[in-house]
Coordinates of C-alpha atoms and ligand atoms in Angstrom, one line a residue:
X6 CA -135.5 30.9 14.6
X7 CA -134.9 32.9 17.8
X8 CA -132.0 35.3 17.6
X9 CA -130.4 37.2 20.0
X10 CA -129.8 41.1 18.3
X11 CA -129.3 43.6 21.3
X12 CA -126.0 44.2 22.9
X13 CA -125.4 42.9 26.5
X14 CA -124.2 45.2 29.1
X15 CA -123.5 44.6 32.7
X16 CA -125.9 41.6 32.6
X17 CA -128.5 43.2 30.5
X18 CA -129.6 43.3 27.1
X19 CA -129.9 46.7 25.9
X20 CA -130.9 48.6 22.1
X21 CA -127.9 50.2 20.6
X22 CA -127.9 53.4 19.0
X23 CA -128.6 52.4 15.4
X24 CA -129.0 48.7 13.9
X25 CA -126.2 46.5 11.1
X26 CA -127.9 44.3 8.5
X27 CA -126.4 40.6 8.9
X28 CA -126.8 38.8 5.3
X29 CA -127.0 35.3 4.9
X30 CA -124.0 35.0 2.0
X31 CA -125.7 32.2 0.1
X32 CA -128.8 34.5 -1.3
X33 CA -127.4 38.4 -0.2
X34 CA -130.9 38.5 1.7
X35 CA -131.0 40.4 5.0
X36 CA -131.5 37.5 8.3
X37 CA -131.2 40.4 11.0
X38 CA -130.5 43.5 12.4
X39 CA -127.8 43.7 14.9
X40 CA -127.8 47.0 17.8
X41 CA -124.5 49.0 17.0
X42 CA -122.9 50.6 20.0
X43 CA -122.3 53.7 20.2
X44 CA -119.5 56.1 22.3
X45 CA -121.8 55.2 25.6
X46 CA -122.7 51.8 24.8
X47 CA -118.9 51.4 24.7
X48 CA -117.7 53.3 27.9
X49 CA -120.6 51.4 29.8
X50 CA -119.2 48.1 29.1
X51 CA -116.2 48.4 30.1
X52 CA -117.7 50.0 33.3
X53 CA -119.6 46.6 34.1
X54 CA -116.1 45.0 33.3
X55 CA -114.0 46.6 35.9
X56 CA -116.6 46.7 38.3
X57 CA -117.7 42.8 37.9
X58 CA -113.5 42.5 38.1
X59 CA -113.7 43.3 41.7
X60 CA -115.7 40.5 42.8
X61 CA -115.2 37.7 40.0
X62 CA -111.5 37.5 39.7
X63 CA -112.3 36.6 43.7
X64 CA -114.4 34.1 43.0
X65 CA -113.3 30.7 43.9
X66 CA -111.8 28.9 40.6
X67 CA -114.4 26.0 41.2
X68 CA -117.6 28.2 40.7
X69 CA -116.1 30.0 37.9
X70 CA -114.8 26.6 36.3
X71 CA -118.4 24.8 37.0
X72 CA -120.3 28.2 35.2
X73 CA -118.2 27.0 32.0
X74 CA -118.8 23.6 32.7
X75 CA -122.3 24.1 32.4
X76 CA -121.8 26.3 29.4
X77 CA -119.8 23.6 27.7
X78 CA -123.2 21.3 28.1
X79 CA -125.7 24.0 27.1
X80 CA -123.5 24.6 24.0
X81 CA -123.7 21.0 23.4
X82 CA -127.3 20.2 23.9
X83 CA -127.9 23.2 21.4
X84 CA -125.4 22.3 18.9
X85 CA -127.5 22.0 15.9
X86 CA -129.6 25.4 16.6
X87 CA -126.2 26.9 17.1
X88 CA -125.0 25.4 13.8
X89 CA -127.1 26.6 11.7
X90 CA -127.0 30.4 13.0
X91 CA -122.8 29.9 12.2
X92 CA -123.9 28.3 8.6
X93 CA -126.5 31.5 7.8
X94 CA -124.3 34.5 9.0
X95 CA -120.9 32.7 7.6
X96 CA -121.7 30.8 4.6
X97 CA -120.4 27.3 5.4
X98 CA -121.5 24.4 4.8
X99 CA -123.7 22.8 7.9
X100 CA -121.1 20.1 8.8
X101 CA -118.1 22.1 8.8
X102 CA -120.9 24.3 11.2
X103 CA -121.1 21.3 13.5
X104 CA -117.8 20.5 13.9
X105 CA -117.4 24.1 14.9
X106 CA -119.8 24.5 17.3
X107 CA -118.2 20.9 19.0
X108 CA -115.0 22.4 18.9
X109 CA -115.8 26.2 20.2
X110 CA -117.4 24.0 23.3
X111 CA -114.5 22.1 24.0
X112 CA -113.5 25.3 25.0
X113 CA -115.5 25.8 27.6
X114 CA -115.2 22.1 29.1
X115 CA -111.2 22.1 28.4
X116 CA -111.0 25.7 30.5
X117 CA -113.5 24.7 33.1
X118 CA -110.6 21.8 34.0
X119 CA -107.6 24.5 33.9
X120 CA -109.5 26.8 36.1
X121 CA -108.9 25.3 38.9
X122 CA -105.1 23.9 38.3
X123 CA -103.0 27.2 38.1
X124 CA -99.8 26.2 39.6
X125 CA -97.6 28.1 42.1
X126 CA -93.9 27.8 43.0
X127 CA -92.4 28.0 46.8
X128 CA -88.7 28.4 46.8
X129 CA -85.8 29.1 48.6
X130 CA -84.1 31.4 47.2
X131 CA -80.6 30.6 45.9
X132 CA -78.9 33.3 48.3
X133 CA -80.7 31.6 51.0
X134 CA -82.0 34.9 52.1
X135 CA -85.5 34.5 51.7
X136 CA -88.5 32.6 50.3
X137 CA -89.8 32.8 47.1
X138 CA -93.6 33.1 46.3
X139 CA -94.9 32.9 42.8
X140 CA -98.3 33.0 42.3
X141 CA -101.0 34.2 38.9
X142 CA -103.0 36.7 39.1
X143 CA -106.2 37.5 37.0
X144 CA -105.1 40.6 34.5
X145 CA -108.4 42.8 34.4
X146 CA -110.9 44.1 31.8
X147 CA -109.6 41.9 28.8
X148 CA -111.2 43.3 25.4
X149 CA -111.8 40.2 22.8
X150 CA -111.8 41.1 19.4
X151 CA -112.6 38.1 16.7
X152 CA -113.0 37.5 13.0
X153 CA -115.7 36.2 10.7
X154 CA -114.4 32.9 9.5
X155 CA -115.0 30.4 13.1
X156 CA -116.9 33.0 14.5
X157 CA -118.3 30.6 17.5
X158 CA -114.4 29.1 18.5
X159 CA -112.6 32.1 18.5
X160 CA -114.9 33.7 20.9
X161 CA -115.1 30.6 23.1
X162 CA -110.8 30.2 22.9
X163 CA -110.7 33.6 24.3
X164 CA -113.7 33.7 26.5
X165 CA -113.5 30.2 28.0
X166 CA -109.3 30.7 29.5
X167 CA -110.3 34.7 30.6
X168 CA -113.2 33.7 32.6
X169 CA -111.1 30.5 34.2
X170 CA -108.2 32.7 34.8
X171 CA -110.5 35.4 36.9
X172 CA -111.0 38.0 34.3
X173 CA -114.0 40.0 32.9
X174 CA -114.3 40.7 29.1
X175 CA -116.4 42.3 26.6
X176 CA -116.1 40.5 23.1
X177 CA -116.5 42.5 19.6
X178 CA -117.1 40.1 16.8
X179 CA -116.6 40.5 13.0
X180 CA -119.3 43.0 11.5
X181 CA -120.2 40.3 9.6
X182 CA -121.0 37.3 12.1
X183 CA -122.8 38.5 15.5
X184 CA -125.3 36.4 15.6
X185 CA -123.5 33.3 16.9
X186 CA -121.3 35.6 19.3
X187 CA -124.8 37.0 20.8
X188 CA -125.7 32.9 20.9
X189 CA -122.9 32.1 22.9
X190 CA -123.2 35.0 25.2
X191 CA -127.2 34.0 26.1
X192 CA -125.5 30.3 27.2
X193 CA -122.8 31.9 28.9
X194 CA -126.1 33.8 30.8
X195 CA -128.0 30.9 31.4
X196 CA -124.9 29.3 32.5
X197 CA -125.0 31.3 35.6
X198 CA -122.4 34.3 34.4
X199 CA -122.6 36.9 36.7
X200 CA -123.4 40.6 35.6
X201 CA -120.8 42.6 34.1
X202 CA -118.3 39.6 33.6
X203 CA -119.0 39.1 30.2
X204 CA -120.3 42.1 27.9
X205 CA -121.3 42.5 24.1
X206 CA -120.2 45.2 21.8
X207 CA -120.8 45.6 17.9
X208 CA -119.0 49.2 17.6
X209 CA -121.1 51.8 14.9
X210 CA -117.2 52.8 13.6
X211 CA -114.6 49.7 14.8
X212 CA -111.6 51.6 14.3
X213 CA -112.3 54.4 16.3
X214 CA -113.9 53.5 19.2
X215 CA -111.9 50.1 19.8
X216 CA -109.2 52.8 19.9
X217 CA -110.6 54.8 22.6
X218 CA -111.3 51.6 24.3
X219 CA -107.8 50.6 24.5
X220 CA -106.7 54.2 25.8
X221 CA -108.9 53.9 28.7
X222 CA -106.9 52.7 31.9
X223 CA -109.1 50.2 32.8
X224 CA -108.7 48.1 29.9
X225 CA -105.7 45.9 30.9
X226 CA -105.5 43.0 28.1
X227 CA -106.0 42.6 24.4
X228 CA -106.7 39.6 22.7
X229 CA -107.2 39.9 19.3
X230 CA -107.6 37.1 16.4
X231 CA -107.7 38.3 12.9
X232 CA -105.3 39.6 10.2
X233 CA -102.0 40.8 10.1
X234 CA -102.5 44.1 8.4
X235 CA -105.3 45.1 11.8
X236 CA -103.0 43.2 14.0
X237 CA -100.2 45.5 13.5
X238 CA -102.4 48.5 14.0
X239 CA -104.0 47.2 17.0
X240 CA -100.1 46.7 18.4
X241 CA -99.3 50.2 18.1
X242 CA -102.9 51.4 19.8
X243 CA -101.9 49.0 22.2
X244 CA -98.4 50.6 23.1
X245 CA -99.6 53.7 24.5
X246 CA -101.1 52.0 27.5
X247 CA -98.4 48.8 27.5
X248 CA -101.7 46.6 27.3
X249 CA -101.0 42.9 27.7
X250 CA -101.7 41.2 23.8
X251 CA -102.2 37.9 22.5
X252 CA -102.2 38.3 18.6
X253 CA -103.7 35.6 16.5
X254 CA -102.9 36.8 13.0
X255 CA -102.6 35.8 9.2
X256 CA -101.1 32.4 7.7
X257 CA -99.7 31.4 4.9
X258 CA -99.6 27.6 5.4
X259 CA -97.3 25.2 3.1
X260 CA -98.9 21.8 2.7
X261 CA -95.2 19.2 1.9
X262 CA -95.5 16.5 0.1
X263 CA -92.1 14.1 0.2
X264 CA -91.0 12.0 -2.6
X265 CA -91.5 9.3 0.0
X266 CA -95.1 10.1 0.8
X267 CA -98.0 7.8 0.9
X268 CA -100.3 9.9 -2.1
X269 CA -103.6 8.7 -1.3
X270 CA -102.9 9.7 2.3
X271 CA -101.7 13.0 1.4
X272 CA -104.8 13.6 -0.6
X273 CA -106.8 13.0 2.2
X274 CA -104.8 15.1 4.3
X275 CA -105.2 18.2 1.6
X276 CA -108.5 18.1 1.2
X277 CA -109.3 18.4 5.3
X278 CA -106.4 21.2 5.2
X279 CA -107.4 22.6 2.2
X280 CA -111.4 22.1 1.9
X281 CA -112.7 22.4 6.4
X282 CA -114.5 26.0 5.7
X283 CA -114.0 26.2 2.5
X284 CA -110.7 27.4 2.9
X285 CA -111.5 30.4 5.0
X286 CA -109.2 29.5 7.8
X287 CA -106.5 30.4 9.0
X288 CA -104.7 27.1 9.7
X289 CA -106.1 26.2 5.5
X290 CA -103.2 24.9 3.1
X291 CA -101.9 27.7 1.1
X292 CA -99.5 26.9 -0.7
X293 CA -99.1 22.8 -1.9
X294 CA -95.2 22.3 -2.2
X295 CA -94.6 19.1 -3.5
X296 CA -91.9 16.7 -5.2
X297 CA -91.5 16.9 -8.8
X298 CA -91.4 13.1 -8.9
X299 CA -94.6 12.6 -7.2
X300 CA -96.4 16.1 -8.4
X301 CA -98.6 14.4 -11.5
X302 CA -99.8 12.0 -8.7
X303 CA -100.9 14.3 -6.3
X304 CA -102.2 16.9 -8.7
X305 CA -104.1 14.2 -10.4
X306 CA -105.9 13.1 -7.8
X307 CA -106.1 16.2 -5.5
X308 CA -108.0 17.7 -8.2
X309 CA -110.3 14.9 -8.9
X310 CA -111.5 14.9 -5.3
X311 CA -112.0 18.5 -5.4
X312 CA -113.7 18.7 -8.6
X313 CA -116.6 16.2 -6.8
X314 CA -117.3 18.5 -3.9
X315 CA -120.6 19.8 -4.2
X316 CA -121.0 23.5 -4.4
X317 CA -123.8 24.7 -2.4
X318 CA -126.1 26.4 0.2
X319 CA -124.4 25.7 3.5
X320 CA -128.3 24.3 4.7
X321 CA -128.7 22.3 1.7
X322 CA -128.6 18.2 1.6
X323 CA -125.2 17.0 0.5
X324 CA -123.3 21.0 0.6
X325 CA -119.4 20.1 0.9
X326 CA -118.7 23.3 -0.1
X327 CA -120.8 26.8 1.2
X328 CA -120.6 30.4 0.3
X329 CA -117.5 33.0 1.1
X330 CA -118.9 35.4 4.2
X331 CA -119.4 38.3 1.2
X332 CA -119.3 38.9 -2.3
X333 CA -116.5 41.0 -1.4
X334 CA -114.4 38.5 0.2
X335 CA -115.6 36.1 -3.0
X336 CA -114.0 39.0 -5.2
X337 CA -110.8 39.0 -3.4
X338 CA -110.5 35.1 -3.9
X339 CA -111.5 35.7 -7.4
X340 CA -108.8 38.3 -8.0
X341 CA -106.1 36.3 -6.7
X342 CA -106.4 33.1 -8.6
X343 CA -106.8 35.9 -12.2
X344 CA -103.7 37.1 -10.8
X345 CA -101.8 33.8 -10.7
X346 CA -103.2 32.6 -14.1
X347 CA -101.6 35.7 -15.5
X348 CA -98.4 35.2 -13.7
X349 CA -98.4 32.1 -15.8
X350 CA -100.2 29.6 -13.6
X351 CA -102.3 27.0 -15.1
X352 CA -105.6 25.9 -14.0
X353 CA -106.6 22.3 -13.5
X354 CA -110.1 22.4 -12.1
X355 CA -112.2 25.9 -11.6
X356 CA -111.2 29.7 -11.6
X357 CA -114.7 30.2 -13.2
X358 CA -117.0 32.8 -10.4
X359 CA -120.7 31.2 -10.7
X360 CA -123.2 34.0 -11.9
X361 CA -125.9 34.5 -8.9
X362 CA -126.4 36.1 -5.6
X363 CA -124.8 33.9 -3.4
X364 CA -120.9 34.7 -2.4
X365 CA -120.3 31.2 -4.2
X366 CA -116.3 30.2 -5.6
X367 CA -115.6 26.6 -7.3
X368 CA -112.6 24.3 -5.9
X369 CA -109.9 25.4 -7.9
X370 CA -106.6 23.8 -8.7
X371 CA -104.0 26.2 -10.4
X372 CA -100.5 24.6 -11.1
X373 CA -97.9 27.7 -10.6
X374 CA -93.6 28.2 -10.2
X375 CA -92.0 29.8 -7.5
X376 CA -92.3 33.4 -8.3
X377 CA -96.0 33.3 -9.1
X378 CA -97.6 36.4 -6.5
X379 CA -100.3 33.8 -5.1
X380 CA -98.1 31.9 -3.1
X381 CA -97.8 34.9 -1.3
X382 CA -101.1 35.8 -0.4
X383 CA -103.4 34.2 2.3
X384 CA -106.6 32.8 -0.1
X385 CA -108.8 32.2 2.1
X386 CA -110.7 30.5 0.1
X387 CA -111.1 27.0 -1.7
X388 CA -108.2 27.5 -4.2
X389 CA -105.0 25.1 -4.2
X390 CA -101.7 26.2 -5.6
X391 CA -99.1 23.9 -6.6
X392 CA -95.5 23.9 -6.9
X393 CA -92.7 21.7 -7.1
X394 CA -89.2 21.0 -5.8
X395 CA -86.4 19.0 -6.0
X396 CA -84.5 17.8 -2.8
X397 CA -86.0 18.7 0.8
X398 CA -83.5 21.4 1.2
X399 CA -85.5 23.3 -1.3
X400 CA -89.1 22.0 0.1
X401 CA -87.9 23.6 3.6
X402 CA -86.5 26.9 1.9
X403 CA -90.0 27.3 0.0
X404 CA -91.9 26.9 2.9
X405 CA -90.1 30.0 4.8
X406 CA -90.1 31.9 1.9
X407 CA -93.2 33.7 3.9
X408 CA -93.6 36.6 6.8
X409 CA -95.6 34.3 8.0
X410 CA -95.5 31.2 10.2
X411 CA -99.3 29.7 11.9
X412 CA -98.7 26.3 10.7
X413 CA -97.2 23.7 8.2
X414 CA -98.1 20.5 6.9
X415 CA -95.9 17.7 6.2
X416 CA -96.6 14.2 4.4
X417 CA -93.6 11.8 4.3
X418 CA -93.6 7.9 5.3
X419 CA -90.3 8.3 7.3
X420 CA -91.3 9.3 10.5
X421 CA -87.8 10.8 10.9
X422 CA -87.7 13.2 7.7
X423 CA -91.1 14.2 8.7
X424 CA -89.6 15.7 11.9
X425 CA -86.6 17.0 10.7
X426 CA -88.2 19.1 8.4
X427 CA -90.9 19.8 10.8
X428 CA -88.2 21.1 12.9
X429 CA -86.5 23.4 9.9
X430 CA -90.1 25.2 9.1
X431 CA -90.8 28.4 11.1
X432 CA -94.1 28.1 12.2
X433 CA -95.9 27.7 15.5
X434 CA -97.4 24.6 14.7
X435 CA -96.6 21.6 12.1
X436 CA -98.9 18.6 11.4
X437 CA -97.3 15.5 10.0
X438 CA -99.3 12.9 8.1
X439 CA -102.4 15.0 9.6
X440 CA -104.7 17.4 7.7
X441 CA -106.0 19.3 11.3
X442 CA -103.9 19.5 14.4
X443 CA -106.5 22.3 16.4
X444 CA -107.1 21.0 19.8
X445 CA -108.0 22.8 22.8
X446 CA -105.7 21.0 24.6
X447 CA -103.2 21.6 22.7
X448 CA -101.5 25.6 22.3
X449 CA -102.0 27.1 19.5
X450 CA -100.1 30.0 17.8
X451 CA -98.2 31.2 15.1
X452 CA -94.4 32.4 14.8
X453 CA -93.1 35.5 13.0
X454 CA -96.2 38.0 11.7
X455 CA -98.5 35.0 12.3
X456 CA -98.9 36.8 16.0
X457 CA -97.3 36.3 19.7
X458 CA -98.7 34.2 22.1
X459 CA -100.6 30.7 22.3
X460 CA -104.5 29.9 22.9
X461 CA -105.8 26.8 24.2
X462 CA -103.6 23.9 26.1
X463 CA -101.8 24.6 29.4
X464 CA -100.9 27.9 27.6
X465 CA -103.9 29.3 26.8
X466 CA -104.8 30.6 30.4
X467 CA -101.7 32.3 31.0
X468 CA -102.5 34.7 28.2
X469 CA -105.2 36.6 30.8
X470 CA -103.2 35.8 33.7
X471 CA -100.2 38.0 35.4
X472 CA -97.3 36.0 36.8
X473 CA -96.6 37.4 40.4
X474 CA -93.3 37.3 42.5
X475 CA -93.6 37.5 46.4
X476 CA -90.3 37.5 48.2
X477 CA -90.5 36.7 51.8
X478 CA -88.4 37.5 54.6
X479 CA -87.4 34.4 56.7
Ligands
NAP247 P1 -109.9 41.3 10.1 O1 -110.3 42.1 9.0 O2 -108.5 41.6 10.7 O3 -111.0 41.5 11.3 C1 -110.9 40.9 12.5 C2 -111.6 41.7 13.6 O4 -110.9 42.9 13.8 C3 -113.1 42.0 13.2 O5 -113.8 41.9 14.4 C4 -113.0 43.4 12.8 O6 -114.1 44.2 13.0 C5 -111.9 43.9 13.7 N1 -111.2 45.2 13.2 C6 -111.0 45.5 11.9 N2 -110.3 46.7 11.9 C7 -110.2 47.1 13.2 C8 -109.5 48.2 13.8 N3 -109.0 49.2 13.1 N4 -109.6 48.3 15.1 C9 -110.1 47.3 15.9 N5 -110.7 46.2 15.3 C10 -110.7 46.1 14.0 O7 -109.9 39.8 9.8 P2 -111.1 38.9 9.2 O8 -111.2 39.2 7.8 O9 -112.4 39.0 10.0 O10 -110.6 37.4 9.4 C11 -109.7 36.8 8.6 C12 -108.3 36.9 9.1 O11 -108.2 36.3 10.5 C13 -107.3 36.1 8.3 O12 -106.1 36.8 8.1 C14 -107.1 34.8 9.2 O13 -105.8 34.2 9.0 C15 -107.1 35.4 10.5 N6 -107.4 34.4 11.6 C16 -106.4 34.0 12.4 C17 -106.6 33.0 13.3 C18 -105.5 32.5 14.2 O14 -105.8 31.9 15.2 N7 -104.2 32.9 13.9 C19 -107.8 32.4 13.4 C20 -108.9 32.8 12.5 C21 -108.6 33.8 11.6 P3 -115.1 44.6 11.8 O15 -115.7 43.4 11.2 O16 -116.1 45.5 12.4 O17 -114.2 45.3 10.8

């Protein structure tokens, strides 16, 4: 298979100063060696950034929206190659690959139709003493920083509304999964990118030289999508230069399940919201909050259906369920469901780490009460909690019971309970009777220290675009 290794600057691809092993999580064997930038490497891109800025945030909105158009199809066409660089660099499973790679390019497609529809306002003004102009203007060099688990989408969701909106970028994936971001950046070439619009980075040390990055002037926006814990860091780095940010951070998701629910449907709904990359994502079911009268149901049969996923190399025939991205994220998952067995949970299905190689963790059911530590920590991985209530009051109060607030499940068969306790839950998004929401057209964002800002839908673009007042005398 062909891979792309070198970093891209200014339209080129260029060797780094020293080289990353990327391991394919399933065996722990080396695939490639990725170029690391150094100080230069860094300080060059953003160079090609604010130079390219100049001419392509001038370019007219239908050449910049047909370049993603095309983009959209290349990514497309390729979908399978592209698939299984995401499965061998990540760990999942080849489907939940697929439907990546479909959704990362919807991206592109959904953008190339928004980049040429950015409203404006003419007005009189109130006073009547002049007219007023707003207009949106691109924002500048926008630094895109993105995490392991969809590491095609969240490149695309910040790539496809920067370049719409006018603006040039230089994207940093996850130390673990630049592979696919190199990918997408030789379609976004062939696609017709200019030089300079869109550069590569893999920083040697992240911390510091994403730092000095976002203390240069020229660096204007910061789009980030990871945790909380770096997303509070990369706040404060980002207050010296008041740097426009979009945060996509942790969740903490509560799947409800009302006494009124349809079970079966609910079980469906978990498994999706649970079990699409094997539970490393951020929008993934976290905590299963469900009515004591209907908990033996749904435990029952939750568990069965995730006791018949098959464990597996994300390549292999038949895998439902791949690798964690490292041994070390594997151990954390580990640690957290020993945790919550100590604190009393008990475990239906699982909780057992497979001997081998391979970053592999079982589906696991653990039945816990309210104070066990698990249900406030993001898994990320395939483990279930479950815990009971009594009275939707209490369903609604368990669900906040969290810093965070990405996005909620609900299950009820009253369309009009499902809202109003959709309406009480503090999160950016809620899903009812569905087990995935994520749509491009659709905004997507999380409340409280699940970040600020939305990505995709008619939002999406204004995250890389400045609103501008002109008032006119008349
Ligand atoms: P992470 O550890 O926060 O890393 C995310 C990115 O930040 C990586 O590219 C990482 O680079 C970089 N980074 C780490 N420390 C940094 C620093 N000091 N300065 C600048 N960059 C730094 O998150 P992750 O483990 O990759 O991803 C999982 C997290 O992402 C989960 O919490 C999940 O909920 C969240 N997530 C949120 C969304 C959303 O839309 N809300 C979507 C997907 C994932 P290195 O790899 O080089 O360290």
């Amino acid at each position: 298979m062909q891979l792309k290794t070198d970093l891209y600057i200014d339209g080129a691809w260029v060797k780094g100063d020293g080289t990353l092993p990327v391991t394919d999580p399933s065996t722990g064997s080396v695939i490639a060696e990725v170029a690391t930038a150094g100080e230069a490497h860094c300080d060059a891109a953003v160079t090609a950034a604010h130079n390219a800025f100049k001419t392509w945030s001038k370019t007219a909105p239908r050449v910049r929206s047909e370049i993603l158009r095309k983009a959209f199809e290349l990514m497309i066409a390729e979908a399978d190659h592209l698939a299984k660089i995401v499965s061998m660099e990540n760990g999942k499973v080849f489907s939940d690959a697929k439907g990546e790679i479909t959704y990362a390019a919807e991206f592109f497609r959904w953008f190339a139709e928004e980049a040429v529809r950015t409203p404006g306002d003419y007005r009189q003004a109130p006073s009547g003493d002049k007219r007023i102009l707003v207009t949106h203007q691109p924002i500048g060099v926008s630094l895109l920083i993105t995490p392991w688990n969809f590491p095609a989408a969240m490149a695309t969701r910040k790539i496809g509304p920067a370049l719409a909106a006018g603006c040039t970028v230089i994207l940093k994936p996850a130390s673990e999964t630049p592979l696919t971001a190199l990918a997408i950046i030789e379609i976004l070439e062939r696609a017709g990118v200019p030089k300079g619009v869109v550069n590569f980075i893999l920083p040697s040390k992240t911390g510091p030289m994403i730092s000095k990055m976002l203390h240069d002037p020229r660096v204007r926006n910061l789009s980030f999508t990871g945790s909380t814990e770096v997303g509070r860091t990369l706040l404060k780095e980002s207050a010296d230069n008041v740097l426009r940010t979009s945060m996509e951070l942790g969740g903490n998701a509560p799947f409800v399940v009302l006494d009124d629910a349809n079970i079966d449907d609910a079980v469906a709904g978990a498994m999706l919201a649970k079990m699409r990359n094997g539970g490393a994502a951020c929008t993934a079911a976290n905590r299963f909050i469900v009515a004591k009268s209907v908990a033996e149901e749904f435990t029952t049969k939750f568990a069965k259906a995730m006791g018949a996923l098959k464990l597996a190399p994300g390549l292999e025939d038949g895998a439902q369920l791949g690798a964690s991205v490292s041994i070390k994220e594997r151990n954390k998952i580990a640690d957290l469901v020993s945790a919550a067995v100590k604190a009393g949970g008990k475990l239906i299905l699982g909780g057992t780490t497979p001997e081998g190689a391979g970053a592999f963790y079982p589906a696991t059911v653990v039945t816990v009460d309210k104070a066990n530590p698990i249900l406030n920590n993001e898994v990320f991985g395939p483990v279930a909690p479950i815990v009971t209530f009594d009275g939707d009051a209490e369903a609604i109060e368990l669900a906040n019971s969290t810093e965070y607030g990405l996005i909620s499940y609900v299950y009820s068969s009253d369309l009009k309970r499902a809202i109003k306790t959709a309406e009480a839950i503090e999160s950016g998004m809620v899903a009812i009777n569905r087990g995935v929401i994520s749509d491009p057209a659709a905004p997507f964002g999380g409340v409280k220290q699940s970040g600020l800002g939305r990505e995709g839908g008619f939002a999406g673009i204004y995250e890389f675009l400045e609103t501008k007042y002109i008032g006119v005398e008349i």
